[in-house]
mmCIF file of C-alpha atoms in Angstrom:
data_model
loop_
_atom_site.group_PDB
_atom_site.id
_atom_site.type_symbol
_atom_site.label_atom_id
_atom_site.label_comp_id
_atom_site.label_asym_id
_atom_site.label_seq_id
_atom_site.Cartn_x
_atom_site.Cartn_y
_atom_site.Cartn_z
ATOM 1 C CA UNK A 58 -1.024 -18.299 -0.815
ATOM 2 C CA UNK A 59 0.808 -17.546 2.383
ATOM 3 C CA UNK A 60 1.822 -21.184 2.837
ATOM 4 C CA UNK A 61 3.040 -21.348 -0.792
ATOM 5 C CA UNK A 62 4.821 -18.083 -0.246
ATOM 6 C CA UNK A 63 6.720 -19.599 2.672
ATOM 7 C CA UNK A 64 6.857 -23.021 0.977
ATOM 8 C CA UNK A 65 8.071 -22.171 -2.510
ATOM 9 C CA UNK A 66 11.444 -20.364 -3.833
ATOM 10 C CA UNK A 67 14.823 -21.073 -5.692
ATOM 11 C CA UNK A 68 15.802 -23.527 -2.550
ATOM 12 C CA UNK A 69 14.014 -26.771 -2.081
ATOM 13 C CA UNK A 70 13.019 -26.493 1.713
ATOM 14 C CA UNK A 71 10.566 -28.696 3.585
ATOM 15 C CA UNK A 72 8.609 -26.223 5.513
ATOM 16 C CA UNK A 73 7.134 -28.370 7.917
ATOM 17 C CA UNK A 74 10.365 -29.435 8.969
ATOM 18 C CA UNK A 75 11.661 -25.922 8.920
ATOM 19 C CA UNK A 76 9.092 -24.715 10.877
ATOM 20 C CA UNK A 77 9.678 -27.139 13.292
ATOM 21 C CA UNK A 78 13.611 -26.014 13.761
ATOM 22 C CA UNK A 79 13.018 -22.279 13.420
ATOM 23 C CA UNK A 80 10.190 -22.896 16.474
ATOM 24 C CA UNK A 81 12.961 -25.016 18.203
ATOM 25 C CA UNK A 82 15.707 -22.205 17.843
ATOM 26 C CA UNK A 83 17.853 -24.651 15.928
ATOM 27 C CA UNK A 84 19.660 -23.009 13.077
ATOM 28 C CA UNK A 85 19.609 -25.469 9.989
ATOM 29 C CA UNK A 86 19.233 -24.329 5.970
ATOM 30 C CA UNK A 87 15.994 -24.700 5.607
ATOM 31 C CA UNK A 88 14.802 -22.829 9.271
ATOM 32 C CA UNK A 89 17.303 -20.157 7.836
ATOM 33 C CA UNK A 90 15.821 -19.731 4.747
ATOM 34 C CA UNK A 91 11.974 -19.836 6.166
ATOM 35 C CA UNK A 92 12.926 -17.469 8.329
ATOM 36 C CA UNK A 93 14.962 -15.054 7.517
ATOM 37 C CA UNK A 94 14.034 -14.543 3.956
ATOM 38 C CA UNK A 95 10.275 -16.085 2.814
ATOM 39 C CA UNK A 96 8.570 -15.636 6.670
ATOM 40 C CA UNK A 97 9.445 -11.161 6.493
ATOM 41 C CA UNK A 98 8.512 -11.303 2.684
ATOM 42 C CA UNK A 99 5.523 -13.167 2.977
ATOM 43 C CA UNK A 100 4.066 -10.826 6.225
ATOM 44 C CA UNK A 101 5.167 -7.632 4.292
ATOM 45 C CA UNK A 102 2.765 -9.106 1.572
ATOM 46 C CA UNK A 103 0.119 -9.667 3.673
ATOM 47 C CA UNK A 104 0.043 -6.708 5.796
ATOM 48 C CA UNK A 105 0.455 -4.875 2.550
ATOM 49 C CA UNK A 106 -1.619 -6.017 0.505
ATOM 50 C CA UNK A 107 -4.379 -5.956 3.282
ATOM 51 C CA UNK A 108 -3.481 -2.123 4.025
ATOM 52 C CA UNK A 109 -3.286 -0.569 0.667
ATOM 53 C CA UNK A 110 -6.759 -2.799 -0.383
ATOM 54 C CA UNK A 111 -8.556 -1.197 2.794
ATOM 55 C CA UNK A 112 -7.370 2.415 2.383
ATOM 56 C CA UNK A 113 -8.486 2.096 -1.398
ATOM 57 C CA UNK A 114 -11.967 0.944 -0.033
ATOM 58 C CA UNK A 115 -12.111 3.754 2.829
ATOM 59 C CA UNK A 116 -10.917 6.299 0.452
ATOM 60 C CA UNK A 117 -13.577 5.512 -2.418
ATOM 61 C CA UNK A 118 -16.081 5.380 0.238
ATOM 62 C CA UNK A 119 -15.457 8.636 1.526
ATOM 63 C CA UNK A 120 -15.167 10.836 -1.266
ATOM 64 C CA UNK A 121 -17.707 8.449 -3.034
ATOM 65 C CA UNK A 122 -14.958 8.291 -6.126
ATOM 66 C CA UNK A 123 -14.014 4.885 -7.784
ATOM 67 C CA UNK A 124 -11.384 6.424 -8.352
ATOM 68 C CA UNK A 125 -9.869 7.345 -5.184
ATOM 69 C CA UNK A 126 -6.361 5.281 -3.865
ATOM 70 C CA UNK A 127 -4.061 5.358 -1.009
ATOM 71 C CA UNK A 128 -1.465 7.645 -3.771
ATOM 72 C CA UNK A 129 -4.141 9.857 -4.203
ATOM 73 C CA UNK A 130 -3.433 11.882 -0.660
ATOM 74 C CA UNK A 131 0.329 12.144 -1.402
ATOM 75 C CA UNK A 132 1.399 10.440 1.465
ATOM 76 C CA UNK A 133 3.279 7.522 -0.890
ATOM 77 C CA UNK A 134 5.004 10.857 -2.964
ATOM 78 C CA UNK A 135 5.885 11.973 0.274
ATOM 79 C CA UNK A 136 7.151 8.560 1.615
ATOM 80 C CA UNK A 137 9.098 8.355 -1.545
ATOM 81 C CA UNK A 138 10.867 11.772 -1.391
ATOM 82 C CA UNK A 139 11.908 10.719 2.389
ATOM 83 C CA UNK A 140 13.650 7.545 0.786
ATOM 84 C CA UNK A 141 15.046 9.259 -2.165
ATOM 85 C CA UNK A 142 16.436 11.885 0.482
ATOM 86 C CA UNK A 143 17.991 8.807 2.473
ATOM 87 C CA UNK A 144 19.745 7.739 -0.823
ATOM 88 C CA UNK A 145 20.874 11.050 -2.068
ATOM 89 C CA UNK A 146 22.327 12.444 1.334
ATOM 90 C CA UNK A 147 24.597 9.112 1.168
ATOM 91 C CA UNK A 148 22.766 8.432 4.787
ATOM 92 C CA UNK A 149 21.582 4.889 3.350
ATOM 93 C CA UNK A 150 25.064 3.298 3.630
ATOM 94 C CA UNK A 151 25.453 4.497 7.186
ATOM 95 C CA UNK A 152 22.325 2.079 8.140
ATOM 96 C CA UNK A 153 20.140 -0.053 6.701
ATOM 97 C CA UNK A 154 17.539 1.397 8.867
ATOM 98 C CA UNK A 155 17.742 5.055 7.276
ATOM 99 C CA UNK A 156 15.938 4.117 4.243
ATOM 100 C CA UNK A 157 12.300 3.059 5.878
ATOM 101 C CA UNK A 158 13.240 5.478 8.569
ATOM 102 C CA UNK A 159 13.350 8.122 6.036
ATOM 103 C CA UNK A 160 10.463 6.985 4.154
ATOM 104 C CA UNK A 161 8.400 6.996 7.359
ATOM 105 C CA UNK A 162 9.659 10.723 8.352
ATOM 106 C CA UNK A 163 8.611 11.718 4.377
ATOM 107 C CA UNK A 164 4.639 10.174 5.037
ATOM 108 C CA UNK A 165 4.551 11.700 8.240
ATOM 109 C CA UNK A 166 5.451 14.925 7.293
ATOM 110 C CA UNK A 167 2.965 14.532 4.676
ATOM 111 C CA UNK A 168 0.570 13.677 7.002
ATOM 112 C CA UNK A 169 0.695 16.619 8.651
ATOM 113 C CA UNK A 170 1.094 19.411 5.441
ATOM 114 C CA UNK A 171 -1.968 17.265 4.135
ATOM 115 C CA UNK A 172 -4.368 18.496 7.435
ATOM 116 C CA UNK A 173 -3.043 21.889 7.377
ATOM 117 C CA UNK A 174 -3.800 22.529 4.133
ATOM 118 C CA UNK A 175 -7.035 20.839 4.405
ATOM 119 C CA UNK A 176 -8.237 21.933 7.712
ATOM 120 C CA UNK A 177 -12.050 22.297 8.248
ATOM 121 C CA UNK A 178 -12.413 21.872 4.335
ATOM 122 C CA UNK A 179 -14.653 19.307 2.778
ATOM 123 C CA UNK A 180 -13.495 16.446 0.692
ATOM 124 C CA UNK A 181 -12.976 18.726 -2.880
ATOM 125 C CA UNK A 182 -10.225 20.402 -0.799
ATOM 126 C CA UNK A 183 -9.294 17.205 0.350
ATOM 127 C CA UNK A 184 -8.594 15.855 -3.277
ATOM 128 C CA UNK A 185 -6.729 19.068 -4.654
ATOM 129 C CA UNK A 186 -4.607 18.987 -1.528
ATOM 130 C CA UNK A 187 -3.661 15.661 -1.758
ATOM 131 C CA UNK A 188 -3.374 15.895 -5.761
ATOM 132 C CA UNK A 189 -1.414 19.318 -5.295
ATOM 133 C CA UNK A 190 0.784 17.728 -2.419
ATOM 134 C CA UNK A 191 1.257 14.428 -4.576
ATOM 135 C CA UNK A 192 2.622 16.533 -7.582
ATOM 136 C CA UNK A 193 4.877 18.516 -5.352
ATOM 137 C CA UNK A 194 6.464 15.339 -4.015
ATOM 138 C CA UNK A 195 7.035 13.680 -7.233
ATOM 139 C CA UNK A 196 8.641 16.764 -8.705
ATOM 140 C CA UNK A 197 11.208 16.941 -5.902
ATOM 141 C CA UNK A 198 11.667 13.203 -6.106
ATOM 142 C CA UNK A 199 12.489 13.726 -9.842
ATOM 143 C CA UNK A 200 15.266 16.292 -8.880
ATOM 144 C CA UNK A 201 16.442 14.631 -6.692
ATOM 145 C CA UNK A 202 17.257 11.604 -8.785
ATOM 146 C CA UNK A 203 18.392 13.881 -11.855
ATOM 147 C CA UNK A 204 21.184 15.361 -9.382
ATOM 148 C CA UNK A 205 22.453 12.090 -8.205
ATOM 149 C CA UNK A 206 26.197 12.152 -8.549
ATOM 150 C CA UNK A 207 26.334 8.925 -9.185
ATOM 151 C CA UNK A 208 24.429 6.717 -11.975
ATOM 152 C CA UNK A 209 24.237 3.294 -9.263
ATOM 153 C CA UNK A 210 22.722 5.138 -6.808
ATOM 154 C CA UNK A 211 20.100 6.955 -9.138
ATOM 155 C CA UNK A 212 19.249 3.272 -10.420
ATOM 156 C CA UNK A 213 18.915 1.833 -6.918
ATOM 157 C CA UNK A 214 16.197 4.724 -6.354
ATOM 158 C CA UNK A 215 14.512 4.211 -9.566
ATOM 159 C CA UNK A 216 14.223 0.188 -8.246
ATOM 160 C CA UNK A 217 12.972 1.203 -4.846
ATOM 161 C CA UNK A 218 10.410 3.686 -5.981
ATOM 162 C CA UNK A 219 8.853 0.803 -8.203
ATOM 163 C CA UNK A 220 8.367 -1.216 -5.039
ATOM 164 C CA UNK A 221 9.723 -4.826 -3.932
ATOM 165 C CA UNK A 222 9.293 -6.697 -1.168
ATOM 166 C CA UNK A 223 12.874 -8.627 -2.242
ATOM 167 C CA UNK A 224 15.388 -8.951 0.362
ATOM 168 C CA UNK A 225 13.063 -7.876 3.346
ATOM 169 C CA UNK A 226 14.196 -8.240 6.924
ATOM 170 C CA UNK A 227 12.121 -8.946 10.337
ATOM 171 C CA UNK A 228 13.474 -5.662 11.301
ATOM 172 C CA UNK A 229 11.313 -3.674 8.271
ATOM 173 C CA UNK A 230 8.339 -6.182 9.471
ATOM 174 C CA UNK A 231 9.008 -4.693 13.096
ATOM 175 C CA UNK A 232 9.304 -1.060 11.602
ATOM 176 C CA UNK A 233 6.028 -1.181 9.310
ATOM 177 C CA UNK A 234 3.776 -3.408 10.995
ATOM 178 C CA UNK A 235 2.677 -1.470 13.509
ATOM 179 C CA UNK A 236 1.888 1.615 11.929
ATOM 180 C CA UNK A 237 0.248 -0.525 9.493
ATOM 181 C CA UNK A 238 -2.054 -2.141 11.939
ATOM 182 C CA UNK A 239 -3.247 0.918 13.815
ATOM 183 C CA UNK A 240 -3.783 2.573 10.597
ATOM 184 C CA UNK A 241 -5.688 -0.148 9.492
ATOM 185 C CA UNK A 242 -7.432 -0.043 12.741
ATOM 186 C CA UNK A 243 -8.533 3.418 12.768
ATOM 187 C CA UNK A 244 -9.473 3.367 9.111
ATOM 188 C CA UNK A 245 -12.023 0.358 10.498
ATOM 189 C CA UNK A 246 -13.887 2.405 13.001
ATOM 190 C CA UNK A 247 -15.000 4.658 10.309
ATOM 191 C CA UNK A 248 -17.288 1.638 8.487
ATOM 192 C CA UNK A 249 -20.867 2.825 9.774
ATOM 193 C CA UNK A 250 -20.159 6.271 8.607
ATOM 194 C CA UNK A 251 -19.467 5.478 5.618
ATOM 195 C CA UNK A 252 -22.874 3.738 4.972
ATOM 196 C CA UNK A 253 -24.466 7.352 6.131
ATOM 197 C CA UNK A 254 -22.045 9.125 3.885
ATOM 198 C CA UNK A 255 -23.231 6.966 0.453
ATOM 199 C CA UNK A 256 -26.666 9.085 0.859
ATOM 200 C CA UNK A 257 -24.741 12.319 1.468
ATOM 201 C CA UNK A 258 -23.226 14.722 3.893
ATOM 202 C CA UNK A 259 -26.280 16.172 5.378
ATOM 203 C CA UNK A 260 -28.107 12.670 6.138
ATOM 204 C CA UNK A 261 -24.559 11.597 7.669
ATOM 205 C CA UNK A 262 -24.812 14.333 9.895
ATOM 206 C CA UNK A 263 -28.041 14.316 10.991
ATOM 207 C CA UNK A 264 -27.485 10.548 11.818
ATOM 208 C CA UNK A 265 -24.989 11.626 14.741
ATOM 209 C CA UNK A 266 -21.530 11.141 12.533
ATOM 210 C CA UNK A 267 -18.936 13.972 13.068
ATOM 211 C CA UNK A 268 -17.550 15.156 9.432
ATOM 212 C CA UNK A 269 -14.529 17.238 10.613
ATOM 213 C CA UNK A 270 -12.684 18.234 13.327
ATOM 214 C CA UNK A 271 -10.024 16.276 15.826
ATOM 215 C CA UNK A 272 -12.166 13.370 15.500
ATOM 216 C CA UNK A 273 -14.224 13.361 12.851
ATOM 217 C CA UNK A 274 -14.316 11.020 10.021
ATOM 218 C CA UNK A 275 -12.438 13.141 7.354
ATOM 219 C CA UNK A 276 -9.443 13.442 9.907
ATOM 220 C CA UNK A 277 -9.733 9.583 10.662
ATOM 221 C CA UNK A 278 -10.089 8.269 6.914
ATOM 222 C CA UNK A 279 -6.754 10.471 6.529
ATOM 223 C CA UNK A 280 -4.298 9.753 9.528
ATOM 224 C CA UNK A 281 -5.216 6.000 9.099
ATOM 225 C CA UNK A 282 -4.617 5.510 5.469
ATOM 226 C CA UNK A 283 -1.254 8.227 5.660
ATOM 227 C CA UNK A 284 -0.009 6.056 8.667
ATOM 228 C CA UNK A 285 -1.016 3.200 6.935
ATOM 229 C CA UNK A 286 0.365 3.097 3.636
ATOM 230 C CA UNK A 287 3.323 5.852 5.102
ATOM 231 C CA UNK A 288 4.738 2.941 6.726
ATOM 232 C CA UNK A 289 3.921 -0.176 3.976
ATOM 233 C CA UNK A 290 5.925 2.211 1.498
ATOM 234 C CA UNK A 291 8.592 2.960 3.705
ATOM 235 C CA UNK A 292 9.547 -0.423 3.699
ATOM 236 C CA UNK A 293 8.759 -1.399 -0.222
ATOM 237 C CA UNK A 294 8.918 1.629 -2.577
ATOM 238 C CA UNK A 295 5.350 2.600 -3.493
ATOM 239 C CA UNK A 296 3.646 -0.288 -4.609
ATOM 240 C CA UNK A 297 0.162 0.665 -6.992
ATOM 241 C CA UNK A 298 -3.127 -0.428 -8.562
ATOM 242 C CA UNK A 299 -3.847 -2.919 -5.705
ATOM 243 C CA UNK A 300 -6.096 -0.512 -3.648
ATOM 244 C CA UNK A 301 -7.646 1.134 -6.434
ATOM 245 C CA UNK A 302 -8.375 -2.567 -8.318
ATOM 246 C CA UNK A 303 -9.460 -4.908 -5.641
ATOM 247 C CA UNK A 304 -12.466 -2.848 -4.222
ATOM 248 C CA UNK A 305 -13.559 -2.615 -7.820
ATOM 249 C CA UNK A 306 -13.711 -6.256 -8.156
ATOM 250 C CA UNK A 307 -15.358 -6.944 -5.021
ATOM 251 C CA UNK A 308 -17.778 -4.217 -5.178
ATOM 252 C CA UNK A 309 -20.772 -6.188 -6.463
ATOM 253 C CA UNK A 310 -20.086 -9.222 -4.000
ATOM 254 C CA UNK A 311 -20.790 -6.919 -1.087
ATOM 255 C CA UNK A 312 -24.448 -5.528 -2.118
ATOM 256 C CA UNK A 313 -22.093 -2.182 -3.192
ATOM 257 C CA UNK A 314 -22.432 -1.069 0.927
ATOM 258 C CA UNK A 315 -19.488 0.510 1.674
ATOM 259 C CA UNK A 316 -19.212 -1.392 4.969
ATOM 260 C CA UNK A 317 -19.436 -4.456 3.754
ATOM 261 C CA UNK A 318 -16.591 -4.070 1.565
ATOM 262 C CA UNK A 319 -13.689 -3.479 3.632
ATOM 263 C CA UNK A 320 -12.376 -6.544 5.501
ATOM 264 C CA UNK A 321 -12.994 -8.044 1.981
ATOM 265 C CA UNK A 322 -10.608 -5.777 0.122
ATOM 266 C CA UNK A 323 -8.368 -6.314 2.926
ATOM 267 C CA UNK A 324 -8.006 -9.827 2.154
ATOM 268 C CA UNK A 325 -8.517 -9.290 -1.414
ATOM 269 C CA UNK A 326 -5.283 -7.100 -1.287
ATOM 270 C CA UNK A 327 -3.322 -9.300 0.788
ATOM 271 C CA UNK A 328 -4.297 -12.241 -2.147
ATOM 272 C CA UNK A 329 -3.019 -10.068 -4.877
ATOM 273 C CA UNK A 330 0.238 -8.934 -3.310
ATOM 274 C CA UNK A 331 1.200 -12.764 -2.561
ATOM 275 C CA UNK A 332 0.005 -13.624 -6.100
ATOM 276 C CA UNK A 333 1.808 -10.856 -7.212
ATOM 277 C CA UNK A 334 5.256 -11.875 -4.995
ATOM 278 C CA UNK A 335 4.658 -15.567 -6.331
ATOM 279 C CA UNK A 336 4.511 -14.170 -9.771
ATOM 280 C CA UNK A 337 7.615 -12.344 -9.642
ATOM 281 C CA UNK A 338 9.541 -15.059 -8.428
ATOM 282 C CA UNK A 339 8.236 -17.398 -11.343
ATOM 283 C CA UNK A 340 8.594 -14.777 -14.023
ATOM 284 C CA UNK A 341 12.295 -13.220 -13.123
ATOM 285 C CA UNK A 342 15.070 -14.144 -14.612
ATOM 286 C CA UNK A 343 18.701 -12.406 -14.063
ATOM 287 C CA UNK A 344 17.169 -8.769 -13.341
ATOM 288 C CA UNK A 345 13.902 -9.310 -11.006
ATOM 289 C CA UNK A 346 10.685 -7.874 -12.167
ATOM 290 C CA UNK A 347 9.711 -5.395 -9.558
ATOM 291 C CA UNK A 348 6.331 -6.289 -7.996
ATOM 292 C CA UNK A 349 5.161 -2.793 -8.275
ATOM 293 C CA UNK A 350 5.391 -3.210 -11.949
ATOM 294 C CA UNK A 351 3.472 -6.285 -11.923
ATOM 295 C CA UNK A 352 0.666 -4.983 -9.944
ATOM 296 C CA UNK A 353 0.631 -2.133 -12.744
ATOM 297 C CA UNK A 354 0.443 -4.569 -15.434
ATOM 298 C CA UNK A 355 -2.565 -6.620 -13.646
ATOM 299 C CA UNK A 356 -4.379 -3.345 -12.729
ATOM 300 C CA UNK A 357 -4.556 -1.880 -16.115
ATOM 301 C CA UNK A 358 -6.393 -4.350 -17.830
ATOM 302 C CA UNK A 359 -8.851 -4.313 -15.298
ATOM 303 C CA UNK A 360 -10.053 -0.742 -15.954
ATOM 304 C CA UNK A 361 -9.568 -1.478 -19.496
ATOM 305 C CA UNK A 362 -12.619 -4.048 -18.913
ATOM 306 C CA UNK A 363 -14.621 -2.107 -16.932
ATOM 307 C CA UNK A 364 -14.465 0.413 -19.759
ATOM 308 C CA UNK A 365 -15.825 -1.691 -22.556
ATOM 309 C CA UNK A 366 -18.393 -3.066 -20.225
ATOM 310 C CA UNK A 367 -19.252 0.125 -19.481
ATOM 311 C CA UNK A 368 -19.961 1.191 -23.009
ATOM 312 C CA UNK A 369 -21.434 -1.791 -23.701
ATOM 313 C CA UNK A 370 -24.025 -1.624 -21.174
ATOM 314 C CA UNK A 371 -24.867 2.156 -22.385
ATOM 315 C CA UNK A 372 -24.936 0.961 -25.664
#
């Protein structure tokens, strides 16, 4: 899919051959188009893709909740309201960099209202902070979009806060890649614990794995998914379903370990975002489908067949 990402658009480009002159500095169509318009849209799907299907594998882990998701700690409402903030001030039109610089400032400040409110509390005060923190960012997001002055700018916001990885640069690769990987990265060391924690907090403990504090697992699972996805929606508008679908599918490949599961989701997530990408460039016609619709629309049916099979099996 990454190949066919870089390979396929509206321009007919041989991508060998553009490879071979974007490697060779030379600056002909097809190197240009490879690489300054598929190469950043096709790592942004990757990376995330990969990020948001870990942190939904980490976070149902964790709380040992199908129905956990990177959204679910409000650092995407709070990446969102950054953005929004960007647009609203007028600050987007001074530089293109404002608007995933803003996003970035909204996750991280999330981030860190998320652990104080939380503090040495256990994952039930983990989920209403997040839920409470997640509901307070999407209210002032709301206001701020029903006090735009002016309509065009309140419908660019509405199109960034449904996500899109259209129009991407190297320089939002270079500004969300590497928070992305050292989230990822620190989400990954927690993958032992999480075995311990499936049979419970007390076995986990008496294993040798730290709960809370500076380093324990709670604060881990939540710095690496808020710097994580803080910095894949700072670049693309909040982009949902693919880390709360793709763990559920590859659950019962992995023996249901918790482990086991999260490289797999990682590449499952990267999969759907470039399906996802490829779809949206196949499916749009004057007005582009935003891929954070898309993943909605593939996401939803999922759950809607894990309910009937779910009643079915009961039955």
């Amino acid at each position: 899919m990454l190949v066919l990402s870089l390979a396929w658009g509206d321009s007919a480009v041989s991508l060998p051959s553009a490879l071979r002159d974007l490697m060779a500095g030379r600056h002909s169509v097809g190197a240009i188009i490879v690489g300054q318009l598929r190469l950043p849209r096709a790592i942004l799907g990757v990376s995330i893709g990969a990020a948001l299907g870990l942190c939904g594998a980490v976070m149902q882990g964790y709380l040992r909740n199908p129905l956990a998701d990177p959204g679910l700690l409000g650092v995407s409402g709070g990446a969102a309201l950054g953005a929004v903030l960007v647009f609203y001030t007028g600050l987007a039109g001074v530089s293109a960099l404002l608007l995933p610089a803003g996003g970035l400032a909204g996750a991280l400040l999330a981030v860190v209202l998320l652990l104080g409110l939380v503090g040495q509390g256990g994952t039930l005060v983990l989920l209403l902070a997040g839920a409470a923190l997640s509901s307070f960012a999407a209210a002032l997001t709301a206001m701020a979009m029903n006090l735009m002055p002016s309509p065009y700018a309140a419908y660019e916001v509405m199109r960034w806060v449904m996500g899109s990885l259209t129009d991407r640069t190297l320089t939002d690769v270079s500004i969300s890649l590497p928070g992305t990987v050292a989230g990822c990265l620190l989400m990954l060391t927690t993958a032992r614990a999480l075995d311990a924690l499936a049979l419970g907090d007390e076995v986990a403990e008496s294993m040798g794995f730290r709960l809370r504090g500076l380093l324990g697992i709670q604060t881990r699972v939540v710095v690496g998914a808020a710097v994580a996805v803080g910095s894949c929606v700072a670049v693309s508008g909040a982009i949902g379903f693919v880390g709360l679908v793709v763990p559920h599918l590859l659950r019962p490949l992995t023996g249901h370990q918790p482990s086991r599961l999260l490289l797999p989701s990682a590449l499952g997530g990267a999969l759907l975002l470039l399906v996802a990408d490829a779809a949206v460039r196949l499916l749009s016609g004057a007005t582009e489908i935003q891929i954070g619709v898309l993943t909605a629309l593939i996401g939803a049916p999922v759950f809607f067949h894990r309910v009937i099979a779910m009643r079915r099996s009961r039955a």
